[in-house]
Amino acid sequence: MERIVAGLPVVSGAAWTGVEYFCTTRAGGAGQGPHASLNLGIRADDAPEVVAENRRRVRAAVAGEPRWLRQVHGAEVHDADGPAPEGEIAADASVTTRPGQVLAVMVADCLPVVIADAAGTVLGAAHAGWRGLAGGVLENTMAAMQAKAPAARDFRAWVGPGIGAAHFEVGADVLEAFTADGPEAAACFTPRPGIPGKWLADLPALARLRLRRAGVAEVELSGLCTVSDPARFFSYRRDRVTGRMALLAWLRPL
């Protein structure tokens, strides 16, 4: 679902009790060239003052200052309920039970994933590329949420725009990383005809499988492919020099 929030075109899923969330697109910012226009990544070779202006525009669309992460394609989860630490936060996911605390993850082909319980009491947001996904970033996010809110029930998730199965060619290392702990993941890989040792991987389907294993009953896939939609989305695999979108999510004040 596409909508406008504080002048920014964004995409999101179904409405959730007690939760606000959306993923930005590449539109609505101040950038030029390959970063046109709402690049939010400070390491994307864009002008720092432009990124600062773009983040200012995003800040005007959310409930508070986003807790930005330095994403490392790992599985570490940051507890955003504590004070913001000095310097950067090296993690690929964050969790909160505090209304108004905005979680943020940046993407440009990797999957943005938001998770919450049905009552809107605990929230998590994760950056899920294939390495983080295989390494357990979604399971770790769920474990952190359940530790913070043991009474939370009926978890749901939204998997936002990311690289689609038609464009994500991988080798045996990726296939083996996902099938090592069970055969179910094999259904998410399609052999490339005439190209031995290569598969097309369905990253959103792999995320859904991991989420359901972790106890998330309701998983909504956006169905939006970053690679095939250059007008709306940045894509590192398509362009190499490009910007970053962001998933922003927060619990509404009671």
Coordinates of C-alpha atoms in Angstrom, one line a residue:
M1 CA 0.0 0.0 0.0
E2 CA 1.4 3.4 -1.0
R3 CA 0.5 6.5 0.8
I4 CA 1.9 10.0 1.7
V5 CA 3.2 10.8 5.2
A6 CA 4.3 14.4 5.8
G7 CA 4.8 14.9 2.1
L8 CA 6.9 11.7 1.6
P9 CA 5.7 8.8 -0.6
V10 CA 6.0 5.6 1.5
V11 CA 4.8 2.0 1.4
S12 CA 3.4 0.0 4.2
G13 CA 1.2 -3.0 5.0
A14 CA -2.0 -3.6 6.9
A15 CA -2.9 -1.4 9.8
W16 CA -1.8 -2.8 13.2
T17 CA -3.2 -2.0 16.7
G18 CA -0.9 0.3 18.5
V19 CA 1.8 0.5 15.8
E20 CA 2.9 2.9 13.1
Y21 CA 5.3 1.7 10.4
F22 CA 6.3 2.4 6.8
C23 CA 9.2 2.1 4.4
T24 CA 10.4 5.2 2.5
T25 CA 10.8 5.2 -1.3
R26 CA 13.4 7.1 -3.2
A27 CA 11.1 10.1 -3.7
G28 CA 10.6 13.2 -1.6
G29 CA 14.2 14.2 -0.9
A30 CA 16.9 16.6 -1.9
G31 CA 19.4 14.3 -3.6
Q32 CA 20.5 14.3 -7.2
G33 CA 21.9 11.8 -9.7
P34 CA 22.1 8.1 -8.5
H35 CA 21.0 9.3 -5.1
A36 CA 17.9 11.0 -6.2
S37 CA 16.3 11.8 -4.1
L38 CA 15.6 10.6 -0.5
N39 CA 18.8 8.8 0.3
L40 CA 19.1 8.2 4.0
G41 CA 22.4 6.4 4.1
I42 CA 25.5 8.2 5.4
R43 CA 27.8 5.7 3.7
A44 CA 26.3 5.8 0.2
D45 CA 28.8 8.3 -1.2
D46 CA 26.2 11.1 -1.1
A47 CA 26.8 14.7 0.1
P48 CA 26.5 14.7 3.9
E49 CA 24.4 17.9 3.9
V50 CA 21.9 16.3 1.6
V51 CA 21.6 13.2 3.7
A52 CA 21.2 15.4 6.8
E53 CA 18.3 17.3 5.0
N54 CA 16.7 14.0 4.0
R55 CA 16.9 12.7 7.5
R56 CA 15.4 15.9 8.7
R57 CA 12.4 15.4 6.4
V58 CA 12.0 11.8 7.7
R59 CA 12.2 13.0 11.3
A60 CA 9.2 15.3 10.6
A61 CA 7.2 12.3 9.5
V62 CA 7.7 10.1 12.7
A63 CA 7.1 10.3 16.4
G64 CA 10.6 11.0 17.6
E65 CA 14.3 10.8 16.7
P66 CA 14.9 7.5 14.9
R67 CA 17.5 5.1 16.5
W68 CA 19.8 4.7 13.4
L69 CA 22.0 1.7 13.3
R70 CA 25.4 0.9 11.6
Q71 CA 24.3 -2.2 9.9
V72 CA 26.9 -5.0 9.4
H73 CA 24.9 -7.8 7.8
G74 CA 24.9 -9.7 11.1
A75 CA 22.4 -10.8 13.7
E76 CA 23.0 -8.5 16.7
V77 CA 19.9 -6.8 18.2
H78 CA 20.0 -3.4 19.9
D79 CA 17.7 -2.6 22.9
A80 CA 16.4 0.8 21.9
D81 CA 14.8 1.4 25.3
G82 CA 18.0 2.5 26.9
P83 CA 19.7 5.9 26.3
A84 CA 21.3 6.3 22.8
P85 CA 25.0 5.3 23.2
E86 CA 27.9 7.5 22.2
G87 CA 28.9 6.8 18.6
E88 CA 27.4 4.4 16.2
I89 CA 25.3 1.3 17.0
A90 CA 26.7 -1.8 15.2
A91 CA 23.6 -4.0 14.9
D92 CA 21.1 -5.1 12.3
A93 CA 17.9 -5.0 14.4
S94 CA 16.4 -3.2 17.3
V95 CA 13.5 -3.7 19.7
T96 CA 11.4 -1.4 22.0
T97 CA 8.5 -1.5 24.4
R98 CA 8.5 2.3 24.8
P99 CA 5.8 4.3 22.9
G100 CA 7.2 6.9 20.6
Q101 CA 10.7 5.3 20.3
V102 CA 11.3 5.1 16.6
L103 CA 13.2 2.1 15.2
A104 CA 15.0 2.4 11.9
V105 CA 16.7 0.1 9.4
M106 CA 18.1 1.0 6.0
V107 CA 17.8 -1.1 2.9
A108 CA 18.5 -1.2 -0.8
D109 CA 17.7 -4.8 -1.8
C110 CA 17.9 -6.4 1.7
L111 CA 14.6 -6.9 3.4
P112 CA 13.1 -4.5 6.0
V113 CA 11.1 -6.5 8.5
V114 CA 8.9 -5.1 11.3
I115 CA 7.4 -7.4 14.0
A116 CA 4.9 -6.6 16.7
D117 CA 2.5 -8.4 19.0
A118 CA -1.3 -8.1 18.4
A119 CA -1.8 -5.7 21.3
G120 CA 1.0 -3.4 20.2
T121 CA 3.1 -3.7 23.3
V122 CA 6.5 -4.7 21.9
L123 CA 8.1 -3.9 18.5
G124 CA 11.1 -5.0 16.5
A125 CA 12.6 -3.9 13.2
A126 CA 15.3 -5.9 11.4
H127 CA 17.6 -5.5 8.3
A128 CA 17.6 -8.9 6.7
G129 CA 20.0 -9.6 3.9
W130 CA 20.8 -13.2 3.2
R131 CA 23.7 -13.3 5.6
G132 CA 21.8 -11.9 8.5
L133 CA 18.7 -14.0 7.6
A134 CA 20.8 -17.2 7.6
G135 CA 22.6 -16.0 10.7
G136 CA 19.4 -15.7 12.7
V137 CA 18.6 -12.0 12.8
L138 CA 14.9 -12.5 12.8
E139 CA 15.0 -15.2 15.4
N140 CA 17.2 -13.0 17.6
T141 CA 14.8 -10.1 17.2
M142 CA 11.9 -12.3 18.3
A143 CA 13.9 -13.6 21.3
A144 CA 14.7 -10.1 22.3
M145 CA 11.1 -9.0 22.0
Q146 CA 9.8 -12.0 24.0
A147 CA 12.4 -11.3 26.7
K148 CA 11.2 -7.7 27.0
A149 CA 7.5 -8.6 26.9
P150 CA 6.9 -12.2 28.2
A151 CA 3.2 -11.8 28.1
A152 CA 3.0 -10.7 24.5
R153 CA 1.0 -13.0 22.2
D154 CA -0.1 -13.3 18.5
F155 CA 2.9 -11.9 16.7
R156 CA 2.7 -10.5 13.2
A157 CA 5.3 -9.3 10.7
W158 CA 5.5 -7.2 7.6
V159 CA 8.3 -7.9 5.1
G160 CA 8.9 -4.7 3.0
P161 CA 10.4 -4.0 -0.4
G162 CA 13.5 -6.0 -1.3
I163 CA 15.1 -7.9 -4.1
G164 CA 12.7 -10.3 -5.8
A165 CA 13.2 -13.9 -6.6
A166 CA 13.6 -13.2 -10.4
H167 CA 16.7 -11.1 -9.7
F168 CA 18.5 -12.7 -6.8
E169 CA 21.0 -15.2 -8.3
V170 CA 23.0 -17.0 -5.7
G171 CA 25.6 -19.8 -5.5
A172 CA 25.8 -23.0 -3.5
D173 CA 27.1 -21.2 -0.4
V174 CA 23.8 -19.4 0.0
L175 CA 21.7 -22.5 -0.7
E176 CA 23.7 -24.5 1.9
A177 CA 23.5 -21.7 4.4
F178 CA 19.7 -22.0 4.4
T179 CA 19.2 -25.7 4.0
A180 CA 21.8 -26.8 6.6
D181 CA 19.2 -26.7 9.4
G182 CA 16.3 -28.2 7.5
P183 CA 15.0 -29.2 4.1
E184 CA 12.1 -26.7 4.0
A185 CA 14.2 -23.9 2.6
A186 CA 15.1 -25.8 -0.5
A187 CA 11.6 -24.9 -1.9
C188 CA 12.7 -21.2 -1.9
F189 CA 15.5 -21.9 -4.5
T190 CA 15.0 -22.4 -8.2
P191 CA 17.9 -23.8 -10.3
R192 CA 19.0 -21.6 -13.2
P193 CA 18.5 -23.5 -16.4
G194 CA 21.7 -24.1 -18.2
I195 CA 23.8 -22.5 -15.4
P196 CA 25.2 -25.2 -13.1
G197 CA 25.7 -24.1 -9.5
K198 CA 23.4 -21.1 -9.7
W199 CA 19.9 -20.7 -8.2
L200 CA 17.3 -17.9 -8.0
A201 CA 16.6 -17.4 -4.3
D202 CA 13.2 -16.1 -3.0
L203 CA 14.5 -14.0 -0.1
P204 CA 11.0 -12.9 1.1
A205 CA 9.8 -16.5 1.2
L206 CA 12.9 -17.4 3.2
A207 CA 12.1 -14.6 5.6
R208 CA 8.5 -15.8 6.0
L209 CA 9.8 -19.4 6.7
R210 CA 12.1 -18.1 9.4
L211 CA 9.5 -15.9 11.0
R212 CA 7.0 -18.7 11.2
R213 CA 9.5 -21.0 12.7
A214 CA 10.2 -18.3 15.3
G215 CA 6.6 -18.1 16.3
V216 CA 5.2 -15.3 14.1
A217 CA 1.7 -16.5 13.0
E218 CA 0.8 -13.8 10.6
V219 CA 3.4 -12.7 7.9
E220 CA 2.5 -10.2 5.2
L221 CA 4.9 -9.9 2.2
S222 CA 4.8 -6.6 0.4
G223 CA 5.5 -8.2 -2.9
L224 CA 7.6 -5.2 -4.0
C225 CA 10.9 -5.8 -5.8
T226 CA 13.5 -3.1 -5.4
V227 CA 15.5 -4.2 -8.5
S228 CA 12.6 -4.1 -11.0
D229 CA 11.2 -0.8 -9.9
P230 CA 13.9 1.9 -10.4
A231 CA 11.3 4.7 -10.3
R232 CA 10.4 3.9 -6.7
F233 CA 13.3 2.1 -5.1
F234 CA 17.0 2.2 -4.7
S235 CA 18.8 -1.0 -5.5
Y236 CA 22.4 -1.8 -4.9
R237 CA 22.4 -4.9 -7.1
R238 CA 21.0 -3.0 -10.0
D239 CA 23.0 0.3 -9.7
R240 CA 25.9 -0.3 -7.3
V241 CA 26.1 3.5 -6.6
T242 CA 22.8 4.3 -5.1
G243 CA 20.9 5.5 -2.0
R244 CA 19.2 3.8 0.9
M245 CA 15.5 3.6 1.9
A246 CA 14.5 3.2 5.5
L247 CA 11.9 1.3 7.4
L248 CA 10.6 3.4 10.3
A249 CA 8.4 1.9 13.1
W250 CA 7.2 2.9 16.5
L251 CA 4.6 2.1 19.1
R252 CA 1.8 4.6 19.5
P253 CA 1.4 6.3 22.9
L254 CA -1.4 4.7 24.9

